[in-house]
Short mmCIF file of C-alpha atoms in Angstrom, two decimals:
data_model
loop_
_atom_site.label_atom_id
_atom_site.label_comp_id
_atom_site.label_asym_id
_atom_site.label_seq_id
_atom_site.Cartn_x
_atom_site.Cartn_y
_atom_site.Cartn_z
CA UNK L 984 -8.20 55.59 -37.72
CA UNK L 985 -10.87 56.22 -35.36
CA UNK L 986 -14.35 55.16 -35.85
CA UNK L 987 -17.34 57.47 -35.98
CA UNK L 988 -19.81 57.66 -33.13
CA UNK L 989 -19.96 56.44 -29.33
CA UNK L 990 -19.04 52.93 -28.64
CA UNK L 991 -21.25 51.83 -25.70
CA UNK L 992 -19.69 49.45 -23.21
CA UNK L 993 -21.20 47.66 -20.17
CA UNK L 994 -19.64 46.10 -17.54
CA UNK L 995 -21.87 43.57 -15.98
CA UNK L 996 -20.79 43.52 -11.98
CA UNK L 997 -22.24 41.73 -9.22
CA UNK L 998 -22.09 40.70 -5.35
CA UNK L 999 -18.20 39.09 -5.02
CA UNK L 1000 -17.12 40.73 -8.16
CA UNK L 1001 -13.29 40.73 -8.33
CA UNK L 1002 -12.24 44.63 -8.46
CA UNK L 1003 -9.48 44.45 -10.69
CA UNK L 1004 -11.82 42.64 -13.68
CA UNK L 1005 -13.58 45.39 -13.80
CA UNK L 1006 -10.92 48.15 -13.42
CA UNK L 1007 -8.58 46.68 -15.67
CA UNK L 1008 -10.37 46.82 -18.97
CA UNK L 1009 -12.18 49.74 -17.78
CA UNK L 1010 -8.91 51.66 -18.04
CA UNK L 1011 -7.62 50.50 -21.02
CA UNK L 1012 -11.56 52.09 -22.96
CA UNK L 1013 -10.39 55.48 -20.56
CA UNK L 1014 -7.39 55.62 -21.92
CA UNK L 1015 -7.87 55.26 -25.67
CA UNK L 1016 -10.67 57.88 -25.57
CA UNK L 1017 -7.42 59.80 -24.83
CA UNK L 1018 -6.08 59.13 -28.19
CA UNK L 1019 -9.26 59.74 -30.08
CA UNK L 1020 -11.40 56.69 -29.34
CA UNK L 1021 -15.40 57.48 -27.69
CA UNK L 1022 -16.03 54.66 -25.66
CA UNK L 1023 -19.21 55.53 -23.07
CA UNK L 1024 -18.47 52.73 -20.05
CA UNK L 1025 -21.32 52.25 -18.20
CA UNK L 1026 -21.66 49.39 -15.05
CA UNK L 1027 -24.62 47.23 -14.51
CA UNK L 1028 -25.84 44.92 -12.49
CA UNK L 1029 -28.58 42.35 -12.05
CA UNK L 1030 -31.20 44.18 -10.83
CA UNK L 1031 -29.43 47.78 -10.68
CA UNK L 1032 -28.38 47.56 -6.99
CA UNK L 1033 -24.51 49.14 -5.50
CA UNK L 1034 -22.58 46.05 -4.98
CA UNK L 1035 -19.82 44.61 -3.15
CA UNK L 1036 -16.33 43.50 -4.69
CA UNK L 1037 -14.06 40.72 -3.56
CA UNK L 1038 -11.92 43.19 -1.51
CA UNK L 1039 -15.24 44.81 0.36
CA UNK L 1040 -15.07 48.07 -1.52
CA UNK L 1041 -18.43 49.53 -2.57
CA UNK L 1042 -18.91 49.83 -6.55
CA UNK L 1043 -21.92 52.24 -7.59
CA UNK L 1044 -23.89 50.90 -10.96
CA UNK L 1045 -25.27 52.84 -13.29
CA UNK L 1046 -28.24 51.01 -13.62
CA UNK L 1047 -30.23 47.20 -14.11
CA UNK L 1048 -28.74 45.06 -16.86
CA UNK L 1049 -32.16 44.82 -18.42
CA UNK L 1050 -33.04 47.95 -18.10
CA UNK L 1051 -30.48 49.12 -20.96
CA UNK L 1052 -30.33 48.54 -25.15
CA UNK L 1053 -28.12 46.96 -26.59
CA UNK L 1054 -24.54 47.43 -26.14
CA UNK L 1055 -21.82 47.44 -28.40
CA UNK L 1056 -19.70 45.29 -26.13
CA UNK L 1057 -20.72 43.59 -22.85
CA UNK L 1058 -18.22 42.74 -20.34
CA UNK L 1059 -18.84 39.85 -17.33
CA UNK L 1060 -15.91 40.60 -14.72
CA UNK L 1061 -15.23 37.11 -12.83
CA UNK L 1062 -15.64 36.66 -9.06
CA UNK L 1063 -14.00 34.16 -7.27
CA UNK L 1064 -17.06 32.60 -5.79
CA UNK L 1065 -18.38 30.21 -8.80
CA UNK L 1066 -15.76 28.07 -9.76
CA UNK L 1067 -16.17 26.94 -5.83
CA UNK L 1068 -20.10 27.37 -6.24
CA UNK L 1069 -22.79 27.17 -8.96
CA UNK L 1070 -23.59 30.17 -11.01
CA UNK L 1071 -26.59 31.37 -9.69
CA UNK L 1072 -29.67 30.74 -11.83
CA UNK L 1073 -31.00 34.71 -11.10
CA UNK L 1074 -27.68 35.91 -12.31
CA UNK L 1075 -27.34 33.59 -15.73
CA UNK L 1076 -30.46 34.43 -16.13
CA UNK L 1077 -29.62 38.41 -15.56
CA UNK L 1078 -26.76 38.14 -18.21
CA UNK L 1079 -28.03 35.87 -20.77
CA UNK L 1080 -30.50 38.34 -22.70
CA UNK L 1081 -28.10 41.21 -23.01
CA UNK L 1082 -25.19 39.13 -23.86
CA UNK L 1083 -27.61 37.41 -27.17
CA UNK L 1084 -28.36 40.95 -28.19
CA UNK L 1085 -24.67 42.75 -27.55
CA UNK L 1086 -22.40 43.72 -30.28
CA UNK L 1087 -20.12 41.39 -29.18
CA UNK L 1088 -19.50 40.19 -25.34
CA UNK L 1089 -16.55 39.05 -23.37
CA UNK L 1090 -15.74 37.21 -19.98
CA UNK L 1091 -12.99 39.10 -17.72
CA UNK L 1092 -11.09 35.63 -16.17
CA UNK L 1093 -13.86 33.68 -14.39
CA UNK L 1094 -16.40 35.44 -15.77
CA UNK L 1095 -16.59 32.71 -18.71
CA UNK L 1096 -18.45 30.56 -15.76
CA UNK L 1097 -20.96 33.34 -15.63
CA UNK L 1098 -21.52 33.25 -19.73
CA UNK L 1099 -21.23 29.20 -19.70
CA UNK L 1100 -24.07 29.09 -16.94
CA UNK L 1101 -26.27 31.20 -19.58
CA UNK L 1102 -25.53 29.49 -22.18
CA UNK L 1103 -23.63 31.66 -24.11
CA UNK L 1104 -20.26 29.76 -24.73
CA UNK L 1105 -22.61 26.26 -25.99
CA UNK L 1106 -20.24 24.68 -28.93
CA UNK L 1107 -17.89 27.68 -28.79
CA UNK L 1108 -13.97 27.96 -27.90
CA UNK L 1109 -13.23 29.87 -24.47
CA UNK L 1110 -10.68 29.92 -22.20
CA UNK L 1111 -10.20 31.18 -18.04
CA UNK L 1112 -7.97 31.34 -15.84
CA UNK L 1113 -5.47 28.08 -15.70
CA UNK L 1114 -6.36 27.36 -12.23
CA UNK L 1115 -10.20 26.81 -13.08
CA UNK L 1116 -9.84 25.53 -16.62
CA UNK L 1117 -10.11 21.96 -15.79
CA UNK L 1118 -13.56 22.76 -13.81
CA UNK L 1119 -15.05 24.92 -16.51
CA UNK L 1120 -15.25 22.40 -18.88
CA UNK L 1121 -16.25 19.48 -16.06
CA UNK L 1122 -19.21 21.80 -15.89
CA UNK L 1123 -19.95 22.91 -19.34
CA UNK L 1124 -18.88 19.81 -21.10
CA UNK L 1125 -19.75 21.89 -24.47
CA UNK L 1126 -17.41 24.61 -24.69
CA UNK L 1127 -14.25 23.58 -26.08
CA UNK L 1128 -11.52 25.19 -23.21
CA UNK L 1129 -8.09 26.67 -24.04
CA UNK L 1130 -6.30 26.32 -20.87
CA UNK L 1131 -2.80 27.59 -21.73
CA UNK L 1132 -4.46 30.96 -23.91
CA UNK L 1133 -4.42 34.17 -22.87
CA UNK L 1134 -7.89 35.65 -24.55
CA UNK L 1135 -9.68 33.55 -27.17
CA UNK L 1136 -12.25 34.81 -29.65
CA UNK L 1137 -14.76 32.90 -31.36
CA UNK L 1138 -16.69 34.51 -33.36
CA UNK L 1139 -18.38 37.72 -31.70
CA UNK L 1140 -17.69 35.90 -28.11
CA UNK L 1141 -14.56 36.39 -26.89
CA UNK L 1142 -13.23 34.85 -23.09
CA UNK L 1143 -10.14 35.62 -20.95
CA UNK L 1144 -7.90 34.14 -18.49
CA UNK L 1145 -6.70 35.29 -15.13
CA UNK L 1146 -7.43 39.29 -14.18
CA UNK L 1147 -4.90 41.10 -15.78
CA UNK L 1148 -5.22 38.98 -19.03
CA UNK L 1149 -8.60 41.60 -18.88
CA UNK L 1150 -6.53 44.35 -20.08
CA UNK L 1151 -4.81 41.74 -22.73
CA UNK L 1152 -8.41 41.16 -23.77
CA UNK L 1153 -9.41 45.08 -23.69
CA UNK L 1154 -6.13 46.18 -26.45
CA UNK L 1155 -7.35 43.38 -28.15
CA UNK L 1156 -11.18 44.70 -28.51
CA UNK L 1157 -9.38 48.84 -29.24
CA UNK L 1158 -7.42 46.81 -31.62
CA UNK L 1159 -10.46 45.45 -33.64
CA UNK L 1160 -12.40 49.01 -33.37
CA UNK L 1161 -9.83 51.68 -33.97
CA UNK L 1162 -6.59 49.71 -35.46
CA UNK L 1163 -3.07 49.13 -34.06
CA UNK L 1164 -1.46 52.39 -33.88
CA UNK L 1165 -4.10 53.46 -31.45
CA UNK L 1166 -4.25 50.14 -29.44
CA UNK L 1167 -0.01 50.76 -29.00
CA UNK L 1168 -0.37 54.45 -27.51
CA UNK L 1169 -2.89 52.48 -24.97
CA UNK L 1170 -0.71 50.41 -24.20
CA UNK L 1171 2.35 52.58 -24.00
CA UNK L 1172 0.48 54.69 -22.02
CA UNK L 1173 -0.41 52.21 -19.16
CA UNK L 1174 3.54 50.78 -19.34
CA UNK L 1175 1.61 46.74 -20.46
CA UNK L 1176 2.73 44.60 -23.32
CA UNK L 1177 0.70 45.32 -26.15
CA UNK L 1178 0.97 41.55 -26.79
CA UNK L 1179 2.37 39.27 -24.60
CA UNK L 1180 4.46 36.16 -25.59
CA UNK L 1181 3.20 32.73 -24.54
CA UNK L 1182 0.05 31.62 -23.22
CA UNK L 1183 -0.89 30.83 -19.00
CA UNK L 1184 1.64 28.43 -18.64
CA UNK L 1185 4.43 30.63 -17.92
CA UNK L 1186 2.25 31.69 -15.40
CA UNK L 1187 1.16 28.38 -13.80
CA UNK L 1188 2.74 26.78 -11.11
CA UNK L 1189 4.24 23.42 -11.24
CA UNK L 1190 2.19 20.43 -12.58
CA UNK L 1191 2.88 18.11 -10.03
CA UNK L 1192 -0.76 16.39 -9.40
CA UNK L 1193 -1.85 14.13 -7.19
CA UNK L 1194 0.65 10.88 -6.68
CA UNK L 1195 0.71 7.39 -8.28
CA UNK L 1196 -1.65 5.06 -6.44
CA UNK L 1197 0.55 2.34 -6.81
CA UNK L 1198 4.21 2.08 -4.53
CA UNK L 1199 5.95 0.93 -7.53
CA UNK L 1200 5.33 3.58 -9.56
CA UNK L 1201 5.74 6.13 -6.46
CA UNK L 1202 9.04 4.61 -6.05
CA UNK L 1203 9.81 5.75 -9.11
CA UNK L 1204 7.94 9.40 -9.29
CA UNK L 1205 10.19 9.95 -5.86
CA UNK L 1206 13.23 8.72 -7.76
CA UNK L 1207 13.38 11.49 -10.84
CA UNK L 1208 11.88 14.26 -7.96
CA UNK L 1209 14.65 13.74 -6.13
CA UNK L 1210 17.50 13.94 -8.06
CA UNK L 1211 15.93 15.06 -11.69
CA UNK L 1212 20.02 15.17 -12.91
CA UNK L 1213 20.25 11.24 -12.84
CA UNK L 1214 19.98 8.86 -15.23
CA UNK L 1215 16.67 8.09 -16.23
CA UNK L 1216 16.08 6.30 -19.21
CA UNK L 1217 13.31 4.46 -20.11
CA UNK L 1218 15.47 1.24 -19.54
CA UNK L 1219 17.31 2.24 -16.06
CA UNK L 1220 14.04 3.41 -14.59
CA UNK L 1221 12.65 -0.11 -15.09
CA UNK L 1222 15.20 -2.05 -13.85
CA UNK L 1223 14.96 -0.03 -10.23
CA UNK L 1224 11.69 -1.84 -10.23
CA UNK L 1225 12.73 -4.86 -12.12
CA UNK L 1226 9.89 -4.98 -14.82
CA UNK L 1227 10.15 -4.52 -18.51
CA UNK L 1228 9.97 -1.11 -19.96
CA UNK L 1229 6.62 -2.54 -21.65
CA UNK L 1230 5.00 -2.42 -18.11
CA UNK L 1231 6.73 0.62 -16.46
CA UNK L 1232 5.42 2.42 -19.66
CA UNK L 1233 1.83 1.01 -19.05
CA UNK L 1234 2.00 2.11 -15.57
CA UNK L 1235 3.07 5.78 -16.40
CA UNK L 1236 -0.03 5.32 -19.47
CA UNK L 1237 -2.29 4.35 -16.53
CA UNK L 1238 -1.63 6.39 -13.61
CA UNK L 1239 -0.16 9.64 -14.87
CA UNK L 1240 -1.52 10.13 -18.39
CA UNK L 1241 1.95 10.62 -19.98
CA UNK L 1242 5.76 8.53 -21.12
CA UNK L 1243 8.32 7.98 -18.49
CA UNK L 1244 10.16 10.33 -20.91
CA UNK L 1245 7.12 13.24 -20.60
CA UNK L 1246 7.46 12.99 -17.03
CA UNK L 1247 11.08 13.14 -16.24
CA UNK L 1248 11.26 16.38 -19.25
CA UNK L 1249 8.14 17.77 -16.92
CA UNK L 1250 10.23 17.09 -13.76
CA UNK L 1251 13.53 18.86 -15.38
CA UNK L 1252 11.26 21.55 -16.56
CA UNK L 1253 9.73 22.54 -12.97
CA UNK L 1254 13.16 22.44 -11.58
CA UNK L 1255 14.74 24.64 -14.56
CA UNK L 1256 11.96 27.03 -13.86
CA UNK L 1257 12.46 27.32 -10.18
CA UNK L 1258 16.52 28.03 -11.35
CA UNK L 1259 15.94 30.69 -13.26
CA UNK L 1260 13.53 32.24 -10.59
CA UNK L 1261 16.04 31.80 -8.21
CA UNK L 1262 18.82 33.55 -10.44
CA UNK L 1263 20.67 31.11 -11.83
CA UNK L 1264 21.75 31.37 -15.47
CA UNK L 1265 20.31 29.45 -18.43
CA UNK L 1266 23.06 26.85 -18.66
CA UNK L 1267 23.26 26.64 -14.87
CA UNK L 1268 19.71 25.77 -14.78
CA UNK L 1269 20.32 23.42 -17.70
CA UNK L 1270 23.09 21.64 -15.98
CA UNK L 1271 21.23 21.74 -12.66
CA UNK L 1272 17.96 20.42 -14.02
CA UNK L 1273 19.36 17.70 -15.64
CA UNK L 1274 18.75 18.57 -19.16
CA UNK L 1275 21.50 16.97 -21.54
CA UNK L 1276 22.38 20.76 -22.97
CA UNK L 1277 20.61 24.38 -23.05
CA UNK L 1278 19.33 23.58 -26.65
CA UNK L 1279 17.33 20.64 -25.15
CA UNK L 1280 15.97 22.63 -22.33
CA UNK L 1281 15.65 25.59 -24.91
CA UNK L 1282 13.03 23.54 -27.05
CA UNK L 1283 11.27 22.59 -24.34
CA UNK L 1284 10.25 26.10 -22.82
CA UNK L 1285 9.34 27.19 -26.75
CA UNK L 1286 7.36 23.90 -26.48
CA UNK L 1287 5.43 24.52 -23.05
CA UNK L 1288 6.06 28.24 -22.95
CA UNK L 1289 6.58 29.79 -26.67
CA UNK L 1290 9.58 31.71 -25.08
CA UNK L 1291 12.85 31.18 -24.12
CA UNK L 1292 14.28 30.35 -21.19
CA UNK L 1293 15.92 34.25 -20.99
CA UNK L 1294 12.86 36.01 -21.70
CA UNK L 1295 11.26 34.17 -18.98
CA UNK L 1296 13.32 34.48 -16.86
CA UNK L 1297 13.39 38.85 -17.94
CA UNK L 1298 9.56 38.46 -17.30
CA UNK L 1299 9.74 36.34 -13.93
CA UNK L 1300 12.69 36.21 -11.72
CA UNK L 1301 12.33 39.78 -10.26
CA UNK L 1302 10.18 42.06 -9.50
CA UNK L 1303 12.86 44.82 -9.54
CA UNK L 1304 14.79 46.69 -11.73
CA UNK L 1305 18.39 47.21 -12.00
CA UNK L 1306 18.16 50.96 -11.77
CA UNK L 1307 15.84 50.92 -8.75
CA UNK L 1308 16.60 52.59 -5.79
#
């Protein structure tokens, strides 16, 4: 199924843009006007000028944001520069009119700071890359963040997380106009998942954060770090500091957020991670982790991950393939 009549996209670009938020879903509308689809891709910026990407290279705009209609879809590509900075009030201000009167609009990765700062993600669900999530909701205390989600809609709005999750974010828009069957020769077509499993965590790195204040609680932090295949119950972990569990458990509450328990699963998970990157099997990594057996450690990647410890480790241990030369 393919649906009548042009399909006008804009991608809104700007000084610092990141190149690959704009190529990425660009490619995907390219290619499924291959299959049948008419998307018209046009890029705009603030005030119409050529500008500059993240990696230097020139990118020639097609014309001012507000000098154009209404779009069927309007696409913010991220930049590195404002989760370090302020949005700029010129450029909220440049995207905030066309985004109220687009079909439907969508942030490429940090672009959801750019639709935040104009007020476009008030009271709505979002998400951005994992790295910045934290900040983009510091800042726009409104907008409900998604940390560990690769795209989220809401409503007509939709936001995604780091770069390439733009192309996630781009099947998913082909999806919604011309059906899956389409959306899967895209897909097949530029050799990407159609859907990928999990959200950004399997993508994150570690989540060690900053350490205890306290020594006695450091003491014990360095304790599971070190050797994450000991013993460490609720009840052995107090007595290496000779309190009740009652306290060591306040101190964890405190300090860290989480249980004793949490923490030492987090510790065996970041280790069992690193395993699998490194090669080793599932039940090595298991065994070397500390995790009592590979169903325990299973249940925990579906938990954090919604995979398995083999497909992640398919997805992330290599870069090459068997067959490679």
């Amino acid at each position: 199924m393919v649906n009548a009549g042009a399909h006008r996209v804009a991608i809104f670009v700007y000084d610092g843009v990141t190149l690959l938020d704009v190529a990425g879903p660009a490619e995907v509308f390219k290619e499924a006007n291959r299959f049948g689809a008419d998307y018209r891709i046009v890029l705009l910026s603030p005030a119409g000028a050529d500008v500059t990407s993240n990696l230097g290279v020139r990118i020639a705009v097609d014309g001012a944001v507000s000098s154009e209609p209404a779009f069927d879809t309007l696409l913010v590509a991220g930049s590195d520069l404002y989760p370090r900075a302020r949005v700029p009030a010129d450029l909220a201000d440049a995207a905030r009119i066309p985004a109220a009167v687009a079909g439907r609009v969508a942030s490429i990765c940090t672009g959801a700071f750019v639709l935040a700062a104009a007020g476009v993600l008030d009271g709505k669900r979002a998400t951005t890359h994992w790295q910045v999530a934290h900040e983009l909701a510091a800042r726009y205390p409104t907008c409900r963040v998604e940390p560990d989600a690769i795209y989220v809609r809401d409503g007509t709005t939709y936001t995604s997380a780091g770069v390439t999750a733009g192309i996630d974010l781009a099947l998913a828009l082909v999806e919604d106009d011309h059906g899956p069957d389409l959306a899967r020769d895209v897909a097949r077509a530029l050799v990407v998942y159609m859907q990928r499993a999990g959200g950004q965590s399997q993508f994150s790195a570690p989540l060690q954060g900053p350490p205890p204040r306290s020594p006695a609680l450091r003491k014990i932090t360095d304790l599971v770090t070190a050797n994450p295949r000991g013993d460490h119950s609720l009840g052995e972990l107090a007595k290496h500091l000779n309190v009740s569990t009652r306290h060591l458990t306040r101190l964890f509450h405190d300090e860290l957020s989480t249980t004793p328990a949490r923490y030492v699963e987090n510790i065996r998970f970041d280790m069992a991670r690193a395993l699998l990157d490194q090669g080793h099997t599932a039940t090595q990594a298991a065994t070397l982790a500390g995790f009592p057996s590979y169903e325990s450690m299973r249940r925990v990647f579906a938990r954090k991950l919604s995979t398995s410890p083999a497909a992640y480790q398919r997805r992330f241990s290599t870069a090459r393939r068997a067959n490679a030369g």
